[in-house]
C-alpha cells in the first residue's frame, strides 16, 4: 500500500518527490511569488526575533498574515490549483485524486472543514499532539540544534505559534498558499541541519510524516482514552450506594484511583453527599452525556474527509504521495508501522533516549503543564477557535479578536513579554501596545508597560481605517493607567502608550507599531 517499509533509511529522503510542493517548485509562477514573501520577511528577521536568557527564536507568525493579506489573486487556491493542473495534469490528478482543478478545489473546500474540526477538537488532544512529536529522534535532534527547547517561555511561544499558523491555514482562505509557504519555510530553515556522521537531514520524509500523524491521527486516540476513562468514572457512580451506606471518603478513594485530581474528586463526592440519591443520578446522567459526546467526536475524527485535508497539507510540505494516508484505516496502519520495532527513529513515551529528550519533555511540561492556566484561557485568547468546553468560561477577548480580525494586524506577533512572559498574539496584544527598550532590547506587553491593565472604555461606531490597523471597525476610545515607575495613577486616552522606562535597566522605552 505504501512506500513505507520497516527500516529507517526508507524515510530519510529530503522533501519533494511526487507532491504538491514539488509541483509548485517546478512552477515558477506560483513558487516565486510565495518565495518572495518569505524572503522579504527573512530580511526583517531582527524585527521578528524574540529571546530568552541568551537564546533567540525567529517567529514566523506575521509571515502568514503577510501572505493572507497580499492582494495578488494568483495566491488564491483556485488560481494555484489551475496552474498546477495546467503544467502537469497527470501528476496533479494522481496526487489530488481529482480530474481537474475545479473538482479538486470543490472537494478540498468541502473536506477542509472536517480537517479543521479535528485539529480544534480538544485542548488536551492538541497538547498531546505537540508532545508526541518529541518521540521522533530526528525531531529531537533538530530542535536541540535551535536550543529553543531549553527555555520554557520560548517553548510556549513555539507551541502557540505553530497552533496559530495551523489555525490560519485551516481557515480555507488560502489553504494551498499558506500550506506551501509552511513547506518552503521548513525546507529553507532546516535543510542545513544534518546528522554529523551520515549527513542525512533531520527534516526528512519520516520526521515530517510522523509529525503530520500526530495531528491527523492521534487526536482520535486522545478522545478514545478520554472516553475509556469516562466510562470507568461512570461505572463508579453506577455502583455508588444511594442510601445511608454511602461513604464520601470511599467515593473519593475510588475516583483518586483513576488518577482524578484530589480537588475534583472531593468536589464531586461532596456534591453527591449533599444531594444523596439525586446527586448520584445527576452524576450518572452527566457522565453518560460526556461519553456520548466522545462517541460523536470519534465519529467525526475517524472520517476519511479529515484525512484528505491532512493529506493535501502534507503534500504541500513535500511528503511523497505514496506515503500519505487517504483514510483513517490507512492512518492507523501507518501509525502502527511507525511504532513497530523495525523503525528505530521513534522511541516510546518513557524513553530517556536520545540524549536531551528528557530535558526537553521536562521543559515542555513546565511551559505547558496539563493542569496549567494556558489550557483554560491562553489558547482561546490567542485567537484560536478550539472547540473545548472550557471556551464557554473564557474571556470574550479571544473570540471577539478572531471575529473582527484585530489579531491579524499585529506587526510583532511572537514577541514574549520580559516581565509576565505572555506571548505577543494573545489577549494583551489585541491592541498592539507593546514597548521595547532601546538599550537592552527587552520588550513589555501593554499590561506590564503600565503596571495595570488597559481597558476598552468605549467603541465608536464610525467606520475608518486609522493607521491601517483598525480593520474597518471604526475608532475606539481606550483608557489606561500610567506612571508605573512612581506608582501614581493618571488617565490617558490614546491609541498607544506614552513612553515608559525599562524595568530592567531604566532606559526609556519606545512603543512598537
Coordinates of C-alpha atoms in Angstrom, one line a residue:
X1 CA 0.0 0.0 0.0
X2 CA 2.8 2.4 0.9
X3 CA 6.4 3.1 0.0
X4 CA 6.9 2.9 3.8
X5 CA 8.9 -0.1 4.8
X6 CA 10.2 -1.1 8.3
X7 CA 13.7 0.3 8.2
X8 CA 14.9 3.7 9.0
X9 CA 16.6 4.6 5.7
X10 CA 13.4 4.3 3.7
X11 CA 12.2 7.6 5.1
X12 CA 15.4 9.6 5.2
X13 CA 14.9 11.3 1.9
X14 CA 14.5 15.0 1.6
X15 CA 11.2 16.7 0.9
X16 CA 9.8 16.7 -2.6
X17 CA 9.1 13.8 -4.9
X18 CA 5.5 13.3 -6.0
X19 CA 3.9 16.1 -4.0
X20 CA 2.2 19.4 -4.4
X21 CA 5.3 21.0 -3.0
X22 CA 7.4 19.6 -5.9
X23 CA 4.8 20.6 -8.5
X24 CA 4.8 24.1 -7.1
X25 CA 8.6 24.2 -7.1
X26 CA 8.6 23.3 -10.8
X27 CA 6.1 26.1 -11.5
X28 CA 7.9 29.4 -11.1
X29 CA 4.7 31.4 -11.5
X30 CA 3.5 30.2 -8.0
X31 CA 6.7 29.3 -6.3
X32 CA 8.4 32.6 -7.0
X33 CA 5.6 34.6 -5.5
X34 CA 5.5 32.6 -2.3
X35 CA 9.3 32.6 -2.0
X36 CA 9.4 36.4 -2.5
X37 CA 7.1 36.9 0.5
X38 CA 9.2 34.6 2.6
X39 CA 12.5 36.3 1.5
X40 CA 11.1 39.7 2.3
X41 CA 10.2 38.5 5.8
X42 CA 13.6 37.0 6.4
X43 CA 15.2 40.3 5.5
X44 CA 13.4 41.7 8.6
X45 CA 14.5 38.9 10.9
X46 CA 15.6 41.2 13.7
X47 CA 12.1 42.7 13.9
X48 CA 10.6 39.3 14.5
X49 CA 13.2 37.7 16.7
X50 CA 12.4 37.1 20.4
X51 CA 14.9 36.0 23.1
X52 CA 15.0 34.4 26.5
X53 CA 18.2 34.1 28.5
X54 CA 20.5 34.4 25.5
X55 CA 18.5 32.0 23.3
X56 CA 16.8 33.6 20.3
X57 CA 13.8 32.4 18.3
X58 CA 12.7 33.7 14.9
X59 CA 9.0 34.0 15.0
X60 CA 7.1 33.3 11.8
X61 CA 3.6 34.4 12.9
X62 CA 3.4 37.6 10.9
X63 CA 4.8 35.9 7.8
X64 CA 1.5 34.1 7.3
X65 CA -0.5 37.2 8.0
X66 CA 1.5 38.9 5.2
X67 CA 0.6 36.2 2.7
X68 CA -3.0 36.2 3.7
X69 CA -3.1 40.0 3.4
X70 CA -1.4 40.0 0.0
X71 CA -3.7 41.4 -2.7
X72 CA -2.3 39.2 -5.5
X73 CA -5.1 36.9 -6.7
X74 CA -2.6 34.5 -8.1
X75 CA -2.2 33.3 -4.5
X76 CA -5.8 32.2 -4.2
X77 CA -6.4 28.4 -4.1
X78 CA -8.3 28.2 -7.4
X79 CA -5.5 30.0 -9.2
X80 CA -2.8 27.9 -7.7
X81 CA -4.7 24.7 -8.5
X82 CA -5.3 25.8 -12.1
X83 CA -1.5 26.4 -12.5
X84 CA -0.6 23.1 -11.1
X85 CA -3.0 21.2 -13.3
X86 CA -2.1 23.2 -16.4
X87 CA 1.6 22.5 -16.0
X88 CA 1.4 18.8 -15.0
X89 CA -2.1 17.5 -15.1
X90 CA -1.1 13.8 -14.8
X91 CA 0.8 14.3 -11.5
X92 CA -1.8 16.7 -10.2
X93 CA -4.5 14.2 -10.8
X94 CA -2.5 11.4 -9.2
X95 CA -1.9 13.5 -6.0
X96 CA -5.3 15.1 -5.6
X97 CA -7.4 12.2 -6.9
X98 CA -9.4 14.6 -9.0
X99 CA -9.6 15.0 -12.7
X100 CA -9.3 18.8 -12.9
X101 CA -8.6 21.9 -10.8
X102 CA -12.2 23.0 -10.2
X103 CA -13.1 19.5 -9.0
X104 CA -10.1 19.4 -6.7
X105 CA -10.9 22.8 -5.1
X106 CA -14.6 21.9 -4.6
X107 CA -13.6 18.7 -2.8
X108 CA -10.9 20.4 -0.8
X109 CA -13.2 23.1 0.4
X110 CA -15.8 20.5 1.4
X111 CA -13.3 18.4 3.4
X112 CA -11.1 21.0 5.0
X113 CA -13.8 22.0 7.5
X114 CA -13.7 18.4 8.8
X115 CA -9.9 18.6 9.0
X116 CA -10.0 21.9 10.8
X117 CA -12.5 20.5 13.3
X118 CA -10.2 17.6 14.0
X119 CA -7.4 20.0 14.8
X120 CA -9.5 22.1 17.1
X121 CA -11.2 19.1 18.8
X122 CA -9.9 19.5 22.4
X123 CA -7.2 21.3 24.1
X124 CA -5.9 18.1 25.7
X125 CA -5.6 16.4 22.3
X126 CA -3.8 19.4 20.8
X127 CA -1.3 19.5 23.7
X128 CA -0.6 15.7 23.3
X129 CA -0.1 16.2 19.5
X130 CA 2.8 18.6 20.2
X131 CA 4.3 16.5 22.8
X132 CA 4.2 13.3 20.8
X133 CA 6.5 14.8 18.2
X134 CA 9.3 14.5 20.7
X135 CA 9.1 10.8 20.3
X136 CA 10.9 11.0 16.9
X137 CA 14.6 11.1 17.4
X138 CA 15.2 13.3 14.3
X139 CA 12.8 15.9 15.6
X140 CA 14.6 15.8 19.0
X141 CA 18.0 16.3 17.2
X142 CA 16.6 19.2 15.1
X143 CA 15.1 21.0 18.0
X144 CA 18.2 20.6 20.1
X145 CA 20.2 22.5 17.4
X146 CA 17.9 25.5 17.9
X147 CA 18.2 25.5 21.7
X148 CA 14.6 26.9 21.9
X149 CA 13.5 23.7 23.7
X150 CA 15.7 24.7 26.7
X151 CA 13.6 27.8 27.6
X152 CA 10.0 27.4 28.8
X153 CA 9.0 30.8 27.6
X154 CA 10.2 30.1 24.0
X155 CA 8.7 26.6 24.1
X156 CA 5.3 28.2 24.9
X157 CA 5.9 30.7 22.1
X158 CA 6.7 28.0 19.6
X159 CA 3.6 25.9 20.5
X160 CA 1.3 28.9 20.3
X161 CA 2.9 29.9 17.1
X162 CA 2.5 26.5 15.5
X163 CA -1.1 26.2 16.6
X164 CA -1.8 29.7 15.4
X165 CA -0.3 29.1 12.0
X166 CA -2.2 25.8 11.5
X167 CA -5.4 27.5 12.6
X168 CA -4.9 30.2 9.9
X169 CA -4.1 27.6 7.3
X170 CA -7.2 25.6 8.1
X171 CA -9.4 28.7 7.7
X172 CA -9.6 27.9 4.0
X173 CA -8.9 31.4 2.9
X174 CA -5.7 30.4 1.1
X175 CA -5.1 26.8 2.2
X176 CA -2.8 25.9 -0.6
X177 CA -0.7 29.1 -0.5
X178 CA -0.2 29.0 3.3
X179 CA 0.5 25.3 3.4
X180 CA 3.1 25.7 0.6
X181 CA 4.6 28.6 2.5
X182 CA 5.0 26.4 5.5
X183 CA 6.7 23.8 3.4
X184 CA 9.0 26.3 1.9
X185 CA 9.8 27.8 5.3
X186 CA 10.6 24.4 6.8
X187 CA 12.9 23.4 3.9
X188 CA 14.7 26.8 3.9
X189 CA 15.2 26.9 7.6
X190 CA 16.1 23.2 8.3
X191 CA 17.9 21.9 5.2
X192 CA 21.3 22.6 6.7
X193 CA 20.6 20.7 9.9
X194 CA 22.0 17.2 9.3
X195 CA 23.4 14.3 11.1
X196 CA 27.1 14.7 11.6
X197 CA 28.1 11.2 10.5
X198 CA 25.6 10.3 7.8
X199 CA 24.9 13.8 6.5
X200 CA 21.2 12.9 6.2
X201 CA 18.8 15.8 7.0
X202 CA 16.9 15.8 10.3
X203 CA 13.9 17.3 8.5
X204 CA 13.0 14.4 6.2
X205 CA 10.1 12.3 4.9
X206 CA 9.9 10.3 8.1
X207 CA 10.1 13.1 10.7
X208 CA 7.6 15.2 8.7
X209 CA 5.2 12.3 8.2
X210 CA 5.3 11.3 11.9
X211 CA 4.6 14.9 12.9
X212 CA 1.7 15.1 10.5
X213 CA 0.2 11.9 12.0
X214 CA 0.3 13.4 15.5
X215 CA -2.2 15.9 14.3
X216 CA -4.2 13.9 11.7
X217 CA -4.5 10.6 13.6
X218 CA -3.6 10.8 17.3
X219 CA -6.4 13.2 18.4
X220 CA -8.8 10.3 17.9
X221 CA -6.5 8.3 20.2
X222 CA -6.8 11.0 22.9
X223 CA -10.6 11.1 22.6
X224 CA -10.7 7.3 22.9
X225 CA -8.6 7.4 26.0
X226 CA -10.9 10.1 27.5
X227 CA -13.9 8.0 26.6
X228 CA -12.5 4.9 28.3
X229 CA -11.7 6.9 31.4
X230 CA -15.1 8.5 31.5
X231 CA -16.7 5.0 31.2
X232 CA -14.7 4.0 34.3
X233 CA -15.9 7.0 36.2
X234 CA -19.5 6.3 35.2
X235 CA -19.2 2.7 36.4
X236 CA -18.1 4.0 39.8
X237 CA -21.2 6.2 40.1
X238 CA -23.4 3.5 38.9
X239 CA -22.2 1.3 41.8
X240 CA -22.3 4.1 44.3
X241 CA -24.8 3.4 47.1
X242 CA -27.8 5.8 47.0
X243 CA -28.8 5.2 50.7
X244 CA -27.3 5.8 54.1
X245 CA -24.4 3.3 53.3
X246 CA -22.9 6.0 51.1
X247 CA -19.3 6.9 52.1
X248 CA -17.8 10.2 50.9
X249 CA -14.3 9.0 51.7
X250 CA -14.7 5.7 49.8
X251 CA -16.0 7.6 46.7
X252 CA -13.0 10.0 46.8
X253 CA -10.7 7.0 47.1
X254 CA -12.3 5.3 44.1
X255 CA -12.0 8.4 42.0
X256 CA -8.5 9.0 43.0
X257 CA -7.5 5.5 41.9
X258 CA -8.5 6.7 38.4
X259 CA -5.9 9.5 38.9
X260 CA -8.6 12.1 39.2
X261 CA -7.3 15.2 41.0
X262 CA -8.0 15.4 44.7
X263 CA -9.8 18.7 44.4
X264 CA -12.1 17.5 41.6
X265 CA -12.8 14.2 43.4
X266 CA -13.6 15.9 46.6
X267 CA -15.9 18.4 44.9
X268 CA -17.9 15.5 43.2
X269 CA -18.1 13.5 46.4
X270 CA -19.2 16.5 48.4
X271 CA -21.9 17.2 45.8
X272 CA -23.2 13.7 46.0
X273 CA -23.1 13.8 49.8
X274 CA -25.3 16.9 49.8
X275 CA -27.9 15.7 47.3
X276 CA -28.0 12.0 48.1
X277 CA -29.6 9.7 45.5
X278 CA -30.4 12.7 43.3
X279 CA -26.7 13.6 43.3
X280 CA -25.7 10.1 42.2
X281 CA -28.3 10.1 39.4
X282 CA -27.1 13.5 38.3
X283 CA -23.5 12.2 38.0
X284 CA -24.7 9.2 36.1
X285 CA -26.5 11.4 33.6
X286 CA -23.6 13.7 33.3
X287 CA -21.0 11.0 32.5
X288 CA -23.4 9.3 30.1
X289 CA -23.7 12.6 28.2
X290 CA -20.0 13.1 28.3
X291 CA -19.4 9.6 26.8
X292 CA -22.0 10.3 24.1
X293 CA -20.0 13.4 23.3
X294 CA -16.8 11.4 23.0
X295 CA -18.6 9.0 20.7
X296 CA -19.8 11.8 18.4
X297 CA -16.3 13.3 18.3
X298 CA -14.8 9.9 17.4
X299 CA -17.2 9.5 14.6
X300 CA -16.1 12.9 13.1
X301 CA -12.4 12.3 13.8
X302 CA -12.4 8.9 12.1
X303 CA -14.0 10.3 8.9
X304 CA -12.0 9.9 5.7
X305 CA -12.8 13.5 5.0
X306 CA -10.5 14.5 7.8
X307 CA -7.6 12.6 6.2
X308 CA -8.0 14.1 2.8
X309 CA -7.4 17.6 4.1
X310 CA -4.3 16.5 6.1
X311 CA -3.1 14.6 3.0
X312 CA -3.2 17.7 0.9
X313 CA -1.5 19.7 3.7
X314 CA 1.3 17.0 3.9
X315 CA 1.7 17.1 0.2
X316 CA 2.3 20.9 0.3
X317 CA 5.0 20.2 2.9
X318 CA 6.7 17.9 0.4
X319 CA 5.8 14.5 1.7
X320 CA 5.6 11.8 -1.0
X321 CA 2.1 11.0 -2.3
X322 CA 2.7 7.3 -1.7
X323 CA 3.4 7.9 2.0
X324 CA 0.3 9.9 2.8
X325 CA -2.8 8.1 4.2
X326 CA -6.1 8.8 2.5
X327 CA -8.3 7.0 5.0
X328 CA -8.5 6.7 8.8
X329 CA -7.7 3.0 8.5
X330 CA -4.5 3.7 6.5
X331 CA -3.5 6.4 9.0
X332 CA -4.0 3.9 11.8
X333 CA -1.9 1.3 9.9
X334 CA 0.9 3.8 9.3
X335 CA 0.9 4.9 13.0
X336 CA 1.4 1.3 13.8
X337 CA 4.3 1.0 11.4
X338 CA 6.0 3.9 13.0
X339 CA 5.7 2.4 16.4
X340 CA 6.8 -1.1 15.3
X341 CA 10.2 -2.4 16.4
X342 CA 11.6 -2.1 12.8
X343 CA 11.5 1.7 12.8
X344 CA 14.2 2.8 15.3
X345 CA 13.8 6.5 15.0
X346 CA 10.6 6.6 17.1
X347 CA 11.0 5.9 20.8
X348 CA 8.5 5.0 23.5
X349 CA 6.8 7.7 25.6
X350 CA 9.0 7.0 28.6
X351 CA 12.3 6.5 26.7
X352 CA 15.3 8.6 28.1
X353 CA 17.0 8.5 24.7
X354 CA 18.1 10.2 22.6
X355 CA 20.3 12.4 24.9
X356 CA 18.5 15.6 25.8
X357 CA 15.0 14.2 25.3
X358 CA 14.1 14.0 29.0
X359 CA 15.2 17.6 29.5
X360 CA 13.0 18.7 26.5
X361 CA 10.0 16.9 27.9
X362 CA 10.6 18.5 31.3
X363 CA 10.8 22.0 29.8
X364 CA 7.6 21.3 27.8
X365 CA 5.7 20.3 30.9
X366 CA 6.9 23.4 32.7
X367 CA 5.8 25.6 29.9
X368 CA 2.6 23.8 29.1
X369 CA 1.6 21.6 32.0
X370 CA -1.6 19.6 31.7
X371 CA -3.2 21.5 34.6
X372 CA -1.7 24.9 33.8
X373 CA -3.6 28.1 33.2
X374 CA -2.9 28.1 29.5
X375 CA -5.4 25.3 28.8
X376 CA -8.3 27.3 30.0
X377 CA -7.5 30.8 28.7
X378 CA -4.4 31.4 26.8
X379 CA -5.3 29.3 23.7
X380 CA -8.7 31.0 23.4
X381 CA -7.4 34.5 23.8
X382 CA -4.7 33.7 21.4
X383 CA -7.3 33.8 18.7
X384 CA -7.8 30.0 18.1
X385 CA -11.3 28.5 17.6
X386 CA -10.7 25.4 19.6
X387 CA -14.0 23.7 20.4
X388 CA -13.4 22.8 24.1
X389 CA -15.9 23.1 26.8
X390 CA -13.6 25.5 28.7
X391 CA -14.2 28.1 26.0
X392 CA -17.7 28.9 27.4
X393 CA -16.0 30.1 30.6
X394 CA -13.3 32.2 28.9
X395 CA -12.8 35.9 28.4
X396 CA -14.6 37.3 25.3
X397 CA -11.4 39.0 24.1
X398 CA -10.2 36.0 22.1
X399 CA -13.4 35.2 20.2
X400 CA -14.0 38.9 19.5
X401 CA -10.4 39.3 18.4
X402 CA -10.8 36.4 16.0
X403 CA -14.2 37.6 14.6
X404 CA -13.1 41.1 13.8
X405 CA -9.6 40.2 12.8
X406 CA -7.7 42.6 15.1
X407 CA -5.1 39.9 15.9
X408 CA -4.1 39.7 12.2
X409 CA -2.8 43.3 12.2
X410 CA 0.0 42.7 14.7
X411 CA 3.4 43.7 13.3
X412 CA 5.3 42.0 16.2
X413 CA 3.4 38.7 16.8
X414 CA 5.5 36.2 18.6
X415 CA 7.3 38.5 21.0
X416 CA 7.4 37.4 24.6
X417 CA 7.0 40.0 27.4
X418 CA 10.1 40.2 29.5
X419 CA 8.0 40.6 32.6
X420 CA 5.0 38.3 32.5
X421 CA 6.2 36.1 29.7
X422 CA 2.9 36.5 27.7
X423 CA 3.3 35.7 24.0
X424 CA 2.5 38.6 21.6
X425 CA -0.5 37.4 19.7
X426 CA -2.5 36.6 22.9
X427 CA -5.1 38.7 24.7
X428 CA -2.9 41.6 25.7
X429 CA -1.5 42.2 22.2
X430 CA -5.0 42.8 20.9
X431 CA -4.3 46.5 20.7
X432 CA -0.6 46.2 19.8
X433 CA 0.6 48.5 22.6
X434 CA 4.0 46.9 23.2
X435 CA 7.2 48.6 24.2
X436 CA 10.9 47.9 23.6
X437 CA 13.9 49.2 25.4
X438 CA 16.4 50.8 23.1
X439 CA 19.3 49.8 25.3
X440 CA 18.8 46.2 26.4
X441 CA 16.1 45.4 23.7
X442 CA 13.7 43.9 26.3
X443 CA 10.1 44.1 25.3
X444 CA 7.0 44.6 27.5
X445 CA 3.3 43.9 26.8
X446 CA 0.7 46.5 27.3
X447 CA -0.2 45.3 30.8
X448 CA 3.3 45.3 32.1
X449 CA 4.3 48.6 30.4
X450 CA 1.8 50.4 32.6
X451 CA 1.7 48.2 35.6
X452 CA -2.1 48.0 35.4
X453 CA -4.5 46.6 32.7
X454 CA -5.5 48.5 29.6
X455 CA -9.3 48.8 29.3
X456 CA -11.5 49.4 26.4
X457 CA -13.8 52.2 27.6
X458 CA -16.0 52.8 24.5
X459 CA -16.1 51.8 20.9
X460 CA -17.4 54.4 18.4
X461 CA -19.4 53.2 15.5
X462 CA -17.5 55.3 13.0
X463 CA -16.0 53.1 10.3
X464 CA -12.5 54.0 9.4
X465 CA -9.1 52.7 8.7
X466 CA -7.0 54.8 11.0
X467 CA -3.3 53.9 10.8
X468 CA -4.2 50.9 8.6
X469 CA -4.9 48.6 11.5
X470 CA -8.4 49.4 12.7
X471 CA -9.6 46.8 10.2
X472 CA -12.6 49.0 9.2
X473 CA -14.1 48.5 12.7
X474 CA -14.0 52.3 13.4
X475 CA -12.2 54.2 16.1
X476 CA -12.2 53.3 19.8
X477 CA -11.6 55.1 23.0
X478 CA -9.1 53.5 25.3
X479 CA -8.2 54.4 28.8
X480 CA -5.0 53.3 30.6
X481 CA -3.5 54.0 33.9
X482 CA 0.1 55.3 33.6
X483 CA 3.1 56.0 35.8
X484 CA 4.0 52.5 36.9
X485 CA 7.5 53.7 38.0
X486 CA 6.2 56.1 40.6
X487 CA 3.0 54.2 41.4
X488 CA 0.9 57.3 40.7
X489 CA -2.3 57.0 38.7
X490 CA -3.5 59.1 35.8
X491 CA -5.7 58.5 32.9
X492 CA -4.6 59.0 29.3
X493 CA -6.9 58.4 26.4
X494 CA -4.9 57.5 23.3
X495 CA -4.3 54.8 20.7
X496 CA -0.9 53.9 22.2
X497 CA 1.0 54.1 25.4
X498 CA 3.2 57.0 26.3
X499 CA 6.9 56.1 26.6
X500 CA 7.9 54.2 29.8
X501 CA 11.1 53.3 31.5
X502 CA 12.5 49.8 31.1
X503 CA 12.0 47.8 34.3
X504 CA 15.4 46.1 33.8
X505 CA 17.8 49.0 33.0
X506 CA 15.8 52.1 33.4
X507 CA 16.2 53.3 29.8
X508 CA 13.2 55.0 28.2
X509 CA 11.2 52.5 26.1
X510 CA 9.5 53.2 22.7
X511 CA 6.1 51.9 21.6
X512 CA 6.1 49.3 18.9
X513 CA 3.8 49.6 15.9

